[in-house]
PDB file of C-alpha atoms in Angstrom:
ATOM      1  CA  GLN A   7     -23.605   3.436  11.367  1.00 81.00           C
ATOM      2  CA  VAL A   8     -21.245   1.315   9.202  1.00 84.00           C
ATOM      3  CA  GLN A   9     -19.831   2.875   6.392  1.00 92.00           C
ATOM      4  CA  VAL A  10     -17.091   2.063   4.064  1.00 95.00           C
ATOM      5  CA  VAL A  11     -15.145   4.591   2.075  1.00 96.00           C
ATOM      6  CA  GLU A  12     -13.177   3.649  -1.167  1.00 97.00           C
ATOM      7  CA  SER A  13      -9.927   5.507  -2.579  1.00 97.00           C
ATOM      8  CA  GLY A  14      -6.948   4.780  -4.985  1.00 98.00           C
ATOM      9  CA  GLY A  15      -8.495   4.973  -8.274  1.00 97.00           C
ATOM     10  CA  GLY A  16      -7.112   6.968 -11.194  1.00 98.00           C
ATOM     11  CA  PHE A  17      -6.029   7.118 -14.824  1.00 98.00           C
ATOM     12  CA  VAL A  18      -3.323   4.503 -16.018  1.00 98.00           C
ATOM     13  CA  GLN A  19      -2.367   3.223 -19.318  1.00 98.00           C
ATOM     14  CA  ALA A  20      -2.898  -0.168 -20.337  1.00 98.00           C
ATOM     15  CA  GLY A  21      -0.434  -2.711 -18.520  1.00 98.00           C
ATOM     16  CA  GLY A  22      -0.084  -0.566 -15.675  1.00 98.00           C
ATOM     17  CA  SER A  23      -1.256  -0.956 -12.027  1.00 98.00           C
ATOM     18  CA  LEU A  24      -3.710   0.363  -9.175  1.00 98.00           C
ATOM     19  CA  ARG A  25      -4.290  -0.469  -5.807  1.00 98.00           C
ATOM     20  CA  LEU A  26      -7.843   0.385  -4.510  1.00 98.00           C
ATOM     21  CA  SER A  27      -8.413   0.775  -0.740  1.00 98.00           C
ATOM     22  CA  CYS A  28     -11.717   0.262   1.223  1.00 96.00           C
ATOM     23  CA  THR A  29     -11.673   1.307   4.738  1.00 95.00           C
ATOM     24  CA  HIS A  30     -14.428   0.055   6.924  1.00 91.00           C
ATOM     25  CA  SER A  31     -15.679   3.049   9.301  1.00 88.00           C
ATOM     26  CA  THR A  32     -15.633   0.659  12.420  1.00 83.00           C
ATOM     27  CA  VAL A  33     -13.883  -2.669  13.230  1.00 77.00           C
ATOM     28  CA  ALA A  34     -15.318  -5.207  10.943  1.00 78.00           C
ATOM     29  CA  PHE A  35     -17.092  -8.098  12.265  1.00 80.00           C
ATOM     30  CA  ASP A  36     -15.763 -11.560  11.935  1.00 79.00           C
ATOM     31  CA  ASP A  37     -18.701 -12.776   9.856  1.00 87.00           C
ATOM     32  CA  GLU A  38     -18.596 -10.163   7.274  1.00 91.00           C
ATOM     33  CA  VAL A  39     -17.813 -10.558   3.399  1.00 95.00           C
ATOM     34  CA  MET A  40     -16.440  -7.414   1.783  1.00 95.00           C
ATOM     35  CA  ARG A  41     -16.735  -7.246  -2.031  1.00 97.00           C
ATOM     36  CA  TRP A  42     -15.537  -5.157  -4.680  1.00 98.00           C
ATOM     37  CA  PHE A  43     -17.998  -4.410  -7.985  1.00 98.00           C
ATOM     38  CA  ARG A  44     -17.323  -2.499 -10.810  1.00 98.00           C
ATOM     39  CA  GLN A  45     -19.554  -0.538 -13.312  1.00 97.00           C
ATOM     40  CA  GLY A  46     -18.401   0.218 -16.805  1.00 94.00           C
ATOM     41  CA  PRO A  47     -20.070   2.525 -19.054  1.00 89.00           C
ATOM     42  CA  ALA A  48     -23.488   1.269 -20.243  1.00 87.00           C
ATOM     43  CA  ARG A  49     -22.746  -2.178 -18.381  1.00 92.00           C
ATOM     44  CA  GLN A  50     -24.327  -3.583 -15.144  1.00 94.00           C
ATOM     45  CA  ARG A  51     -22.395  -3.682 -12.026  1.00 96.00           C
ATOM     46  CA  GLU A  52     -20.504  -6.650 -11.660  1.00 96.00           C
ATOM     47  CA  GLY A  53     -18.781  -8.350  -9.071  1.00 96.00           C
ATOM     48  CA  VAL A  54     -14.858  -8.328  -9.140  1.00 97.00           C
ATOM     49  CA  ALA A  55     -13.764  -9.981  -6.019  1.00 97.00           C
ATOM     50  CA  SER A  56     -14.685 -11.063  -2.602  1.00 96.00           C
ATOM     51  CA  ILE A  57     -12.962 -11.416   0.765  1.00 95.00           C
ATOM     52  CA  SER A  58     -14.389 -12.695   4.327  1.00 94.00           C
ATOM     53  CA  THR A  59     -13.078 -11.102   7.297  1.00 88.00           C
ATOM     54  CA  ALA A  60     -13.321 -14.368   9.365  1.00 84.00           C
ATOM     55  CA  GLY A  61     -10.626 -16.060   7.484  1.00 69.00           C
ATOM     56  CA  SER A  62      -9.117 -16.543   3.957  1.00 73.00           C
ATOM     57  CA  ALA A  63     -12.147 -17.337   1.768  1.00 92.00           C
ATOM     58  CA  ILE A  64     -11.594 -15.359  -1.410  1.00 94.00           C
ATOM     59  CA  GLN A  65     -13.361 -15.340  -5.013  1.00 95.00           C
ATOM     60  CA  TYR A  66     -12.440 -13.477  -8.012  1.00 96.00           C
ATOM     61  CA  ALA A  67     -14.393 -13.293 -11.180  1.00 96.00           C
ATOM     62  CA  ASP A  68     -13.067 -15.007 -14.316  1.00 95.00           C
ATOM     63  CA  SER A  69     -11.938 -11.833 -16.085  1.00 95.00           C
ATOM     64  CA  VAL A  70      -9.820 -10.658 -13.073  1.00 97.00           C
ATOM     65  CA  THR A  71      -8.413 -13.869 -11.807  1.00 95.00           C
ATOM     66  CA  SER A  72      -4.425 -13.636 -12.042  1.00 94.00           C
ATOM     67  CA  ARG A  73      -4.431 -10.035 -12.453  1.00 98.00           C
ATOM     68  CA  PHE A  74      -6.353  -8.647  -9.269  1.00 98.00           C
ATOM     69  CA  THR A  75      -5.542  -9.715  -5.743  1.00 97.00           C
ATOM     70  CA  ILE A  76      -7.744  -9.072  -2.950  1.00 96.00           C
ATOM     71  CA  SER A  77      -6.656  -8.736   0.663  1.00 95.00           C
ATOM     72  CA  HIS A  78      -7.661  -7.551   4.086  1.00 93.00           C
ATOM     73  CA  ASP A  79      -5.680  -5.772   6.831  1.00 92.00           C
ATOM     74  CA  LYS A  80      -7.450  -6.247   9.880  1.00 89.00           C
ATOM     75  CA  ALA A  81      -5.497  -3.834  11.879  1.00 90.00           C
ATOM     76  CA  LYS A  82      -6.164  -1.048   9.525  1.00 92.00           C
ATOM     77  CA  ASN A  83      -9.854  -2.361   8.833  1.00 91.00           C
ATOM     78  CA  THR A  84      -9.027  -1.873   5.358  1.00 94.00           C
ATOM     79  CA  VAL A  85      -9.626  -4.168   2.279  1.00 95.00           C
ATOM     80  CA  TYR A  86      -7.168  -3.797  -0.765  1.00 97.00           C
ATOM     81  CA  LEU A  87      -7.611  -4.528  -4.264  1.00 98.00           C
ATOM     82  CA  GLN A  88      -4.320  -4.777  -6.124  1.00 98.00           C
ATOM     83  CA  MET A  89      -4.989  -4.438 -10.132  1.00 98.00           C
ATOM     84  CA  ASN A  90      -1.977  -5.405 -12.322  1.00 98.00           C
ATOM     85  CA  SER A  91      -1.865  -5.743 -16.031  1.00 98.00           C
ATOM     86  CA  LEU A  92      -4.879  -3.566 -16.403  1.00 98.00           C
ATOM     87  CA  GLN A  93      -6.754  -3.382 -19.624  1.00 97.00           C
ATOM     88  CA  PRO A  94      -9.230  -0.910 -21.009  1.00 96.00           C
ATOM     89  CA  GLU A  95     -12.175  -3.102 -20.405  1.00 96.00           C
ATOM     90  CA  ASP A  96     -11.342  -2.765 -16.662  1.00 97.00           C
ATOM     91  CA  THR A  97     -12.480   1.085 -16.992  1.00 97.00           C
ATOM     92  CA  GLY A  98     -15.289   1.824 -14.672  1.00 97.00           C
ATOM     93  CA  MET A  99     -16.536   2.814 -11.318  1.00 98.00           C
ATOM     94  CA  TYR A 100     -15.359   0.441  -8.561  1.00 98.00           C
ATOM     95  CA  TYR A 101     -17.342   0.159  -5.427  1.00 98.00           C
ATOM     96  CA  CYS A 102     -16.602  -1.611  -2.005  1.00 97.00           C
ATOM     97  CA  ALA A 103     -19.448  -3.237  -0.478  1.00 97.00           C
ATOM     98  CA  THR A 104     -19.745  -5.398   2.746  1.00 95.00           C
ATOM     99  CA  ASP A 105     -22.472  -7.186   4.883  1.00 93.00           C
ATOM    100  CA  ARG A 106     -22.617  -9.812   7.634  1.00 91.00           C
ATOM    101  CA  ARG A 107     -23.289 -12.976   5.814  1.00 89.00           C
ATOM    102  CA  LYS A 108     -21.893 -16.118   4.653  1.00 89.00           C
ATOM    103  CA  MET A 109     -19.272 -16.416   1.382  1.00 91.00           C
ATOM    104  CA  ALA A 110     -21.560 -17.711  -1.544  1.00 89.00           C
ATOM    105  CA  PRO A 111     -20.696 -19.005  -5.236  1.00 86.00           C
ATOM    106  CA  ILE A 112     -22.592 -16.001  -6.282  1.00 88.00           C
ATOM    107  CA  LEU A 113     -23.014 -12.788  -4.578  1.00 93.00           C
ATOM    108  CA  SER A 114     -25.019  -9.945  -6.398  1.00 95.00           C
ATOM    109  CA  PRO A 115     -25.440  -6.292  -5.396  1.00 95.00           C
ATOM    110  CA  ALA A 116     -28.578  -6.900  -3.726  1.00 95.00           C
ATOM    111  CA  ASP A 117     -26.621  -9.343  -1.205  1.00 95.00           C
ATOM    112  CA  PHE A 118     -25.056  -6.190   0.410  1.00 96.00           C
ATOM    113  CA  ARG A 119     -26.333  -3.319   2.290  1.00 95.00           C
ATOM    114  CA  VAL A 120     -23.400  -0.986   2.876  1.00 95.00           C
ATOM    115  CA  TRP A 121     -21.845   0.592   0.018  1.00 97.00           C
ATOM    116  CA  GLY A 122     -19.098   3.149  -0.660  1.00 97.00           C
ATOM    117  CA  GLN A 123     -19.253   6.253  -3.006  1.00 97.00           C
ATOM    118  CA  GLY A 124     -17.107   4.569  -5.410  1.00 97.00           C
ATOM    119  CA  THR A 125     -13.569   5.483  -6.930  1.00 98.00           C
ATOM    120  CA  GLN A 126     -13.042   5.986 -10.688  1.00 98.00           C
ATOM    121  CA  VAL A 127     -10.512   3.713 -12.330  1.00 98.00           C
ATOM    122  CA  THR A 128      -9.851   4.810 -16.287  1.00 98.00           C
ATOM    123  CA  VAL A 129      -7.315   2.319 -18.146  1.00 98.00           C
ATOM    124  CA  SER A 130      -6.256   3.977 -21.663  1.00 97.00           C
ATOM    125  CA  SER A 131      -5.210   2.018 -24.456  1.00 94.00           C
TER     126      SER A 131
END
């Protein structure tokens, strides 16, 4: 059974950085899309960034473009989310999700069957 496990969350002041990791329990298929979602207090779960395991297809939410960078280390079966210039509005539980599918302009939580347990990110002002 495929599983993903997140790590790297924590507490940081505004302007700081964190790097989240999402480790796949098996070797990812070449046709997977791995996506980071986040859910802040009293907010809906929203997509943050996606990457395809087959190649270099990458997507970012407008709110994180130029601040966050997603990458995939195939040798380690791990996807990273480098988060710079963090702001209080970035606070929330960050989830990694994966599924065998094609990259699409819009990818909602319903498009992914495998989820991690989440890692908390808290940014103070």
